[in-house]
Every structure is written in C-alpha cells, then in structure tokens.
Coordinates of N, CA and C in Angstrom, one line a residue:
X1368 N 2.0 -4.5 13.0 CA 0.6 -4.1 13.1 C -0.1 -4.7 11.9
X1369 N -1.1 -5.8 12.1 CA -1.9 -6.1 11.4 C -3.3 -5.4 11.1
X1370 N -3.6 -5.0 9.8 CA -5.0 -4.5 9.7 C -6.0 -5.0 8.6
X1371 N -7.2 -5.0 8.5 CA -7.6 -5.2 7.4 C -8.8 -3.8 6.9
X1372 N -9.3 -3.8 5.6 CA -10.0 -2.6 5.3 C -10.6 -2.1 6.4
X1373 N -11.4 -2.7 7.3 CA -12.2 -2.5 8.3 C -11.7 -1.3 9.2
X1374 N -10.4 -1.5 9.7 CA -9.8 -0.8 10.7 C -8.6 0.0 10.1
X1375 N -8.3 0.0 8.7 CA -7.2 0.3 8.1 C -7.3 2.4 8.5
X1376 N -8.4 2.7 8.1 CA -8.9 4.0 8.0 C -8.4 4.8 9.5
X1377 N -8.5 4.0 10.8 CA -8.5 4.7 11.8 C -6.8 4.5 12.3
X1378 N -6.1 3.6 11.8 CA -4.8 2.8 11.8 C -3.6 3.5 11.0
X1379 N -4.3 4.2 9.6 CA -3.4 4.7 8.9 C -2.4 5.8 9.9
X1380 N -3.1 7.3 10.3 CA -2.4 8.1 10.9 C -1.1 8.0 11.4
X1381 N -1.5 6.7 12.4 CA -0.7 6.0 13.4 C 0.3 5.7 13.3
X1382 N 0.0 4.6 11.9 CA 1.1 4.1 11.4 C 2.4 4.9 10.9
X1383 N 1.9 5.7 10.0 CA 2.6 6.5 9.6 C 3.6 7.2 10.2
X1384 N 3.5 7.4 11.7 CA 4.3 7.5 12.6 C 5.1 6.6 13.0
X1385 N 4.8 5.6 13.0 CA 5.6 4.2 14.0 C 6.2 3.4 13.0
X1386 N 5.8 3.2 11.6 CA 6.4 1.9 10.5 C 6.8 2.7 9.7
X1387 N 8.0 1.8 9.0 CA 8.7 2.6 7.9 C 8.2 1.3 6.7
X1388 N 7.9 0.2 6.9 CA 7.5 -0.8 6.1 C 5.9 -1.1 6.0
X1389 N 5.1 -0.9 4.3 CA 3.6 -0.8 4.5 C 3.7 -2.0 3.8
X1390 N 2.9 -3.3 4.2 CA 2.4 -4.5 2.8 C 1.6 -4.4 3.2
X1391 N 0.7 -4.2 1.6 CA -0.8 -4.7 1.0 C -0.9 -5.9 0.4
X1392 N -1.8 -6.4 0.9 CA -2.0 -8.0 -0.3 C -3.4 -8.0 0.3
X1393 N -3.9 -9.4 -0.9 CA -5.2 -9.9 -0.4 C -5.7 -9.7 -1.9
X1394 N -7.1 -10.2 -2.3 CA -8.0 -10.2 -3.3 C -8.5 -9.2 -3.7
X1395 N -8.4 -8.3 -3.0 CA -8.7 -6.9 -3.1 C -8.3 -5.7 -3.9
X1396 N -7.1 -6.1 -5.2 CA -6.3 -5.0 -5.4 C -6.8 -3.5 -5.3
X1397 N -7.9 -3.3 -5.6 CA -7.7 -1.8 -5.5 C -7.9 -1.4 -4.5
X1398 N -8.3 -2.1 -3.6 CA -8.4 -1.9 -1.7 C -6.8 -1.4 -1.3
X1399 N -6.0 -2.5 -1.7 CA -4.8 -2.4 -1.6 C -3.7 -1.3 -2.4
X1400 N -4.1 -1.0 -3.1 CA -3.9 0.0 -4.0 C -3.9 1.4 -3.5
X1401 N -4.8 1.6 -3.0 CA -6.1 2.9 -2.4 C -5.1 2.8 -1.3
X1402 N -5.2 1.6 -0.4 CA -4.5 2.3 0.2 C -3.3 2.5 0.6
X1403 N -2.5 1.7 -0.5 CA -1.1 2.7 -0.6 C -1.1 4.1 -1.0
X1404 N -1.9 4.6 -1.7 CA -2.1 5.8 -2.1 C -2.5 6.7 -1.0
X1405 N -3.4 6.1 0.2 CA -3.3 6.9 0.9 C -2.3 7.6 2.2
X1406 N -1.5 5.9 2.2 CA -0.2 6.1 2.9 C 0.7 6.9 2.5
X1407 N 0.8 6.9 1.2 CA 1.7 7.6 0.7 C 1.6 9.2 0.8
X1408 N 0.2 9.6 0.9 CA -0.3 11.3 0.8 C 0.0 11.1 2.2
X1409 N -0.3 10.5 2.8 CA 0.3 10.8 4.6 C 1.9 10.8 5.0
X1410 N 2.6 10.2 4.1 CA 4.0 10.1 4.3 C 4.1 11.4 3.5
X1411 N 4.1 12.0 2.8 CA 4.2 13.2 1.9 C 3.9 14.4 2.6
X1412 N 2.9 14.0 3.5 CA 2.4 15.3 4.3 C 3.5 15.6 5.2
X1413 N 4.0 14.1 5.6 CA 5.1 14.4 7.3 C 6.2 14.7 6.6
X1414 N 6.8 13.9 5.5 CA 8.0 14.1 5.2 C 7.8 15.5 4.1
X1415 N 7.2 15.9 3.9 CA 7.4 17.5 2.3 C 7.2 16.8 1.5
X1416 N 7.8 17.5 0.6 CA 7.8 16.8 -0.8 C 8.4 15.4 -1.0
X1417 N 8.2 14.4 -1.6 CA 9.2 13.6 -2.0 C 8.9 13.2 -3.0
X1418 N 10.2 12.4 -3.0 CA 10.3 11.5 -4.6 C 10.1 10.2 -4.6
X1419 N 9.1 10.0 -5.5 CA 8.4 8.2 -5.6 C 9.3 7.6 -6.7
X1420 N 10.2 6.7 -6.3 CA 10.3 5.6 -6.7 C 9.7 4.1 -6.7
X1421 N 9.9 4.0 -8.2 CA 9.3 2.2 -8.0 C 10.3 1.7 -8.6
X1422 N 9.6 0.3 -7.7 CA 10.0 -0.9 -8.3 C 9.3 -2.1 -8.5
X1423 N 9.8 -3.0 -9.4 CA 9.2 -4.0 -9.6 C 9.6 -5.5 -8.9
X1424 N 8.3 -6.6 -8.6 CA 8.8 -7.6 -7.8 C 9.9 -8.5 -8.7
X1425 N 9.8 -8.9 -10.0 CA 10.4 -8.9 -10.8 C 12.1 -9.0 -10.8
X1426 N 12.1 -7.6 -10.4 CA 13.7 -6.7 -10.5 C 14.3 -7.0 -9.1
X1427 N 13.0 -6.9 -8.1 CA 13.9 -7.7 -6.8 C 14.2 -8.6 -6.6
X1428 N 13.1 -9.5 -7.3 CA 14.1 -11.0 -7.4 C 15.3 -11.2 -8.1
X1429 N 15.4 -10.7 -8.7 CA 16.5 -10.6 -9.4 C 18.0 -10.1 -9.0
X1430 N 17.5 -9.4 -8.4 CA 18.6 -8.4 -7.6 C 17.5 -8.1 -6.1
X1431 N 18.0 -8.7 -4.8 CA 17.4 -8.8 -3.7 C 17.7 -7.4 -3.0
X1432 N 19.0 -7.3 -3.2 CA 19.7 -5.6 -2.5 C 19.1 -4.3 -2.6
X1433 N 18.4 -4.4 -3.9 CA 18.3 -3.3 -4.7 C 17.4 -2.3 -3.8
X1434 N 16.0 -3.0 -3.0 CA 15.8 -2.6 -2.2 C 16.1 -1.8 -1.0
X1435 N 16.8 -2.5 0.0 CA 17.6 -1.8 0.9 C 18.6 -0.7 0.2
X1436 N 19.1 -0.8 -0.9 CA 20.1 0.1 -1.3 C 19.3 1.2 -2.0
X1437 N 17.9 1.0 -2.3 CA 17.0 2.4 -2.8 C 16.9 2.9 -1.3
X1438 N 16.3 2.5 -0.4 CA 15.8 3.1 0.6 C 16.8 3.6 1.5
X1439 N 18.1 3.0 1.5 CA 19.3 3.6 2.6 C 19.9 4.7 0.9
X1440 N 19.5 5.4 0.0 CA 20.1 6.1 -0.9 C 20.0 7.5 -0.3
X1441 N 20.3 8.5 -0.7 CA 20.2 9.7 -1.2 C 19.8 10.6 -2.2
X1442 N 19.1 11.0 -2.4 CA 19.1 11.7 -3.9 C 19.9 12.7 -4.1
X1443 N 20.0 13.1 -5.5 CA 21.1 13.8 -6.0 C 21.0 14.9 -5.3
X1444 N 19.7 15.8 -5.3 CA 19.8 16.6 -4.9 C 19.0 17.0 -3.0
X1445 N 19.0 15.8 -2.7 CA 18.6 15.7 -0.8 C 17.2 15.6 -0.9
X1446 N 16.3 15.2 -1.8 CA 14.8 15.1 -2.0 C 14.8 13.9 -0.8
X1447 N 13.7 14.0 -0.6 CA 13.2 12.7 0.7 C 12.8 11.6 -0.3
X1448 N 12.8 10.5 -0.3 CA 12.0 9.0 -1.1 C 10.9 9.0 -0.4
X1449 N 10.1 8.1 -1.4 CA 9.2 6.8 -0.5 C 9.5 5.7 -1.6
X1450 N 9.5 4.7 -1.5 CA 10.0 3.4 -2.2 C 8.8 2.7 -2.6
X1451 N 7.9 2.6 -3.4 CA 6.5 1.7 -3.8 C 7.0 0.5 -4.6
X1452 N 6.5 -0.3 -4.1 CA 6.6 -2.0 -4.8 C 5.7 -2.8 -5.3
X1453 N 5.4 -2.6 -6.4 CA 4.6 -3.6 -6.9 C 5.3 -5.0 -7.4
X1454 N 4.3 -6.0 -6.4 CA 5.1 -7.4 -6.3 C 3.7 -8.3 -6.9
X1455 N 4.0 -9.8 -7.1 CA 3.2 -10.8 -7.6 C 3.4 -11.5 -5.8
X1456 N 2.8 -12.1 -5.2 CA 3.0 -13.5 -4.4 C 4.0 -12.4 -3.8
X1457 N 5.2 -13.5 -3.3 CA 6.2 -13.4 -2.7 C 8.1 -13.2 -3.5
X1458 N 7.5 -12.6 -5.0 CA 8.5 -12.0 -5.7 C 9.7 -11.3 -4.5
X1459 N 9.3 -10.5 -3.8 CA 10.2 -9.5 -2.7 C 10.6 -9.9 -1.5
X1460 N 10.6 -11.2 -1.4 CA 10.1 -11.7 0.0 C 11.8 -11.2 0.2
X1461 N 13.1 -12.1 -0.9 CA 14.6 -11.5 0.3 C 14.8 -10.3 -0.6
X1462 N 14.4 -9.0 -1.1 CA 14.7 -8.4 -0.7 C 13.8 -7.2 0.4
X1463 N 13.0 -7.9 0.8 CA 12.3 -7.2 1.9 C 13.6 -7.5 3.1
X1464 N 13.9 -9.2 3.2 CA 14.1 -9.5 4.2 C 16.0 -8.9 4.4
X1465 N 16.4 -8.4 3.2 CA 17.9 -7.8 3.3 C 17.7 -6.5 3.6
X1466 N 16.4 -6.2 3.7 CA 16.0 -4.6 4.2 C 15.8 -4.4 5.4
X1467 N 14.9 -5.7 6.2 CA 15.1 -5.6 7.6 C 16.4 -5.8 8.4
X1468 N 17.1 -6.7 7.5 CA 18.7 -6.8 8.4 C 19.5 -5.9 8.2
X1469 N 19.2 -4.3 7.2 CA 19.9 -3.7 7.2 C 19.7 -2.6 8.4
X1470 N 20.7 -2.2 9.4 CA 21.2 -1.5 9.9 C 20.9 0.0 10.4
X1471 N 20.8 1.0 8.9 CA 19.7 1.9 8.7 C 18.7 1.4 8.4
X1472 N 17.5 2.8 8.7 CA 16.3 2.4 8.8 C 15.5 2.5 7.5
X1473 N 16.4 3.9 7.0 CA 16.2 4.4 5.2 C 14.6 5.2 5.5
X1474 N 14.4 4.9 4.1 CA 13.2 5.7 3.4 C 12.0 4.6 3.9
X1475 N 10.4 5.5 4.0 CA 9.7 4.4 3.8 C 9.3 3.4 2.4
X1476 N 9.2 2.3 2.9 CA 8.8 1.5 1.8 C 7.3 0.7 1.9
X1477 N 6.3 1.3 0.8 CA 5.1 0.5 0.3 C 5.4 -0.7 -0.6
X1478 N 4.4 -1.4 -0.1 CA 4.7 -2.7 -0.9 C 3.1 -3.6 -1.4
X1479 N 2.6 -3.1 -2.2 CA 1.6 -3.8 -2.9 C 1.9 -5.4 -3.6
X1480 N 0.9 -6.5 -2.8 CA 1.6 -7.7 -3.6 C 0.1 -7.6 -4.0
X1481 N 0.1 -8.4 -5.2 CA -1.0 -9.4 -5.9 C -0.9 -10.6 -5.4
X1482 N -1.8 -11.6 -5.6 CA -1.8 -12.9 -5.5 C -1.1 -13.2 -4.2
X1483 N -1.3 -12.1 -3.2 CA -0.6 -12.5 -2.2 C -1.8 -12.5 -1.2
X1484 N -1.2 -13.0 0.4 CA -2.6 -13.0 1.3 C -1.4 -12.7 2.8
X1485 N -2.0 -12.6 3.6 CA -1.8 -12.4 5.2 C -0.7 -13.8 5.7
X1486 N -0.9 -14.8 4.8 CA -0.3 -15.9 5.1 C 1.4 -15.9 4.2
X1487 N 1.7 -14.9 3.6 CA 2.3 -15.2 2.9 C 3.8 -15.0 3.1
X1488 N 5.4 -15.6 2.9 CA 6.2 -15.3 3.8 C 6.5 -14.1 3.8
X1489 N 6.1 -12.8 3.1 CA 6.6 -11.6 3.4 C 5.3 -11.1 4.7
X1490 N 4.5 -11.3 4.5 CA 3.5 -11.2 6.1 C 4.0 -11.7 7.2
X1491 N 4.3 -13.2 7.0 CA 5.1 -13.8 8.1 C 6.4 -12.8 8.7
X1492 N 6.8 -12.7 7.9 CA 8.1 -11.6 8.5 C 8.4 -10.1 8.7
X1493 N 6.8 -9.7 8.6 CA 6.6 -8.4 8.8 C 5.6 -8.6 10.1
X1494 N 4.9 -9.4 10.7 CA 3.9 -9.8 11.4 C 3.7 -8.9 12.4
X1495 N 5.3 -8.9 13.2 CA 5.2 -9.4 15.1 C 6.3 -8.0 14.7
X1496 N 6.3 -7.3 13.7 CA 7.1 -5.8 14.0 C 6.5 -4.7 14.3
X1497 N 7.0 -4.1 15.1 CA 6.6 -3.1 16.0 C 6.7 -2.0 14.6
X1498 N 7.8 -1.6 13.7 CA 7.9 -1.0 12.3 C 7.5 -1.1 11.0
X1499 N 6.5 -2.3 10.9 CA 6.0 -2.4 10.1 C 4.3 -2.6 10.0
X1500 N 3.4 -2.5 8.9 CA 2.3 -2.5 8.8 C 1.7 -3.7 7.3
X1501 N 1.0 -5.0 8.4 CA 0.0 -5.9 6.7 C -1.0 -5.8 7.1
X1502 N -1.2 -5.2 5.9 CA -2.4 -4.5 5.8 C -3.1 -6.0 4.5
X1503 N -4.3 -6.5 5.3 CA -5.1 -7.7 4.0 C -6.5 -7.1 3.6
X1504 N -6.5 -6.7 2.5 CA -7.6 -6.8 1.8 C -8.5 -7.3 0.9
X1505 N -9.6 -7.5 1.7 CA -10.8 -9.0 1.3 C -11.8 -7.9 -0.1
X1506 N -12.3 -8.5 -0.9 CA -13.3 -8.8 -1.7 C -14.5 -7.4 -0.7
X1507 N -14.2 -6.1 -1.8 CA -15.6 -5.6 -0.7 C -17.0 -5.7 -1.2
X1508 N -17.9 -5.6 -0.6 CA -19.2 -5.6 -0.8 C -19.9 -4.4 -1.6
X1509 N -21.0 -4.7 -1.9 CA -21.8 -3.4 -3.4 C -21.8 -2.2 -2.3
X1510 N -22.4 -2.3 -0.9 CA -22.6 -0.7 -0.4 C -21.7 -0.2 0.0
X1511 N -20.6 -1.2 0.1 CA -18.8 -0.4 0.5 C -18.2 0.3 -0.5
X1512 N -18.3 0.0 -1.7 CA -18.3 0.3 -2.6 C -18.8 1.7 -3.3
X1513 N -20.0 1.2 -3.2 CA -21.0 2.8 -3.5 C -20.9 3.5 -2.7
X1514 N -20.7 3.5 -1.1 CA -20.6 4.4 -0.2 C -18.8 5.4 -0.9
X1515 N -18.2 4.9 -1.4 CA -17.0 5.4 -1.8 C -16.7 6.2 -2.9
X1516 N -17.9 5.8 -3.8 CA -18.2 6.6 -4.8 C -19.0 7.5 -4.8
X1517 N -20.2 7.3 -4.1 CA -20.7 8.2 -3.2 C -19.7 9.7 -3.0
X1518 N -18.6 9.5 -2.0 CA -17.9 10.1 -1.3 C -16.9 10.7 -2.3
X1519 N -16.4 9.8 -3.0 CA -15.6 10.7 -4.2 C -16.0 11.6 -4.9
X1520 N -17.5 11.5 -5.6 CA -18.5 12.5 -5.7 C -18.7 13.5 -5.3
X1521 N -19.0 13.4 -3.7 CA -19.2 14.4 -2.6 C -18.0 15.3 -2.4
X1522 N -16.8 15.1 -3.1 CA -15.4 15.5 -2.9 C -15.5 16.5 -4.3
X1523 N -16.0 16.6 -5.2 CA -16.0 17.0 -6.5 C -17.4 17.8 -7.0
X1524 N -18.1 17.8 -5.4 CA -19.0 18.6 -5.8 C -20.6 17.7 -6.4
X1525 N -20.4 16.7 -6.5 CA -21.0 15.7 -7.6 C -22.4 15.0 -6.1
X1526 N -23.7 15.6 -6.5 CA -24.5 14.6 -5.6 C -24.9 13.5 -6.4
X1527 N -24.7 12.3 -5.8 CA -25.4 10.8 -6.4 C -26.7 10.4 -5.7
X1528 N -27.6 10.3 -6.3 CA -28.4 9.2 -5.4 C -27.6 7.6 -5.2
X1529 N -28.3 7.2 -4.4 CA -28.1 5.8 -3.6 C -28.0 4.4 -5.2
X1530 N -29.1 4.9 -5.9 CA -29.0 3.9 -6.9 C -28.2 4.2 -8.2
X1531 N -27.5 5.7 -8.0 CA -26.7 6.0 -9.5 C -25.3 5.4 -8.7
X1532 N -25.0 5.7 -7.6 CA -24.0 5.2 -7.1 C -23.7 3.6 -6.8
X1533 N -24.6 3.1 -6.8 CA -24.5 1.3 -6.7 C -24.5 0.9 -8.3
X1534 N -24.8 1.5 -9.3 CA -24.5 1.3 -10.5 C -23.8 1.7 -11.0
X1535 N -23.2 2.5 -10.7 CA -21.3 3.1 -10.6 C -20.5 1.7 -10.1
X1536 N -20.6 1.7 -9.2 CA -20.2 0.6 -8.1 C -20.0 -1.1 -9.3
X1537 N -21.1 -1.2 -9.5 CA -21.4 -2.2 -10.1 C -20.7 -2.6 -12.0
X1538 N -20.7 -1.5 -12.3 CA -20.7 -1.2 -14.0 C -18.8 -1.2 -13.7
X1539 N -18.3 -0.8 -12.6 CA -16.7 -0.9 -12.7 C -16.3 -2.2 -11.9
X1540 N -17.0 -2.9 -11.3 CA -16.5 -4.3 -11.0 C -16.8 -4.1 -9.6
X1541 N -16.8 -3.3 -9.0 CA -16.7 -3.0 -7.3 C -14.8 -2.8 -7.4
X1542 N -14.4 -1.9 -8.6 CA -13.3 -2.0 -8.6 C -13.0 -0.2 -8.2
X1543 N -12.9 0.7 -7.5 CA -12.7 2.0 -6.9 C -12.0 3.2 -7.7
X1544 N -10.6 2.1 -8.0 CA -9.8 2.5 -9.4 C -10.6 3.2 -10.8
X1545 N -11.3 1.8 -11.0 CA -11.8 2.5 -12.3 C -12.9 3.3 -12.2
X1546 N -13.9 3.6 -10.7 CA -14.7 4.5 -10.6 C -14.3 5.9 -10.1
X1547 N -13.2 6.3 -9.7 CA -12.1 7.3 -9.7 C -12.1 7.8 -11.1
X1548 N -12.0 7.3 -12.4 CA -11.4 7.4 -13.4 C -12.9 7.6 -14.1

C-alpha cells in the first residue's frame, strides 16, 4: 500500500490491520515522523500495551539480522513490541529484506528513513506487498501546517486565530515537531 500525506489519514486505520511493515521517507521529516507516531498509538491501541524498541539504520547495517531477530523475539516478560527504525537513505534496506524472507511474521515494524524517497530500494521492495505500508512525504504547505497547529491547540483547549497560527507555522519552519513543543 502506497500513500502520501494526502490520503495517509483515512489509510492509517486500515493499515494497521493488514501490514506489519510501516516506511516513511520523503522531504518531509516531521510528516514522516507524525506519522509514525501515529501508527504507533494505533498499534498500541490493537495490541495493549507495548514495548518500543529502537533501532538505528547504522546498527542494521552493520548487523542486517538484528532486525528480523528483534521482531520474531519475545520479551522477558511476554510484553508485545513494536520495532521503530530510524534510518538515513537505504542504511536498512537487507535488514528489512532478511525480515521479509523470514518465516514468522513477528512484531510490527516502523521505519522512518531520511534522505530517502518512494524510489528508493527499500520502497521498491515494500511496493507491490499486500503487508506492508510507504508511506512519502512531500514538503507541506503554510495552511497545512497552520491548520495542524490550529488543531493541536483546539486539543489543549487553546483557541488561535488564523494569523497567530500561520505564524506559529512559520516561526518553527512548517516543521509540526517543533510547534508541538
């Protein structure tokens, strides 16, 4: 399942049912970011509690298995995982791809790249899966932006006008992250 911000909102639920594999990439990081964060509160909701492990793209290159062998694990004490990856490019690309040939299906795994895009070989090899989700996020615009700040606001009680919130928007980069914060 391919999505981009546009459709990502009405796609997430769904997914969450059908893929055990999330990639985010594109120019977008906090698009991409956001919305592993939101996958994740959706995977948390179906599965209970769990335990977030990370990793780095770094450490999977280095060690390609490490992946498949976090997500087919157990925890000490039977906690459920979710597996988050922050990657550069295509740092994870074999151990993504020693995850798909593995056997079990494991834990879900998010995977945030940087510097990565739709075109890139871990997209390529997530594309045409019925269990997986690339997700590309483009560069958003000032009122996409402010409409979210807006709404974060509206979540905390906080009314903005139209022009305190585009200068919110604006004063953090059009970056979501740091207008969260």
């Amino acid at each position: 399942m391919k999505v981009t911000q546009k459709n990502f909102a009405s796609s997430a639920a769904r997914a969450v049912k059908d893929c055990r594999i999330f990639y985010f990439c594109g120019p977008d990081e906090s698009g991409a970011s956001d919305a592993a964060a939101r996958i994740a509160a959706l995977l948390a909701e179906s599965l209970g509690a769990a335990e977030k492990v990370e990793l780095g793209g770094a450490d999977l290159r280095r060690d390609p298995v490490k992946l498949a062998d976090e997500a087919r694990s157990v925890s000490l004490f039977g906690d459920r995982r979710i597996i988050h990856v922050r990657a550069t490019g295509d740092d994870a690309h074999d151990a993504v791809e020693n995850l798909l040939e593995s056997p079990v299906d494991g834990w879900p795994v998010i995977i945030v790249a940087t510097s990565a895009t739709d075109k890139s070989r871990i997209a390529k090899l997530l594309d045409n899966r019925d269990d997986a989700m690339v997700g590309m996020f483009y560069l958003p615009d000032l009122r996409s932006v402010a409409g979210t700040v807006r709404s974060m606001a509206d979540a905390m009680g906080v009314r903005l006008t139209d022009d305190l919130a585009e200068r919110i928007a604006r004063s953090t980069a059009l970056d979501t992250r740091m207008a969260r914060s």
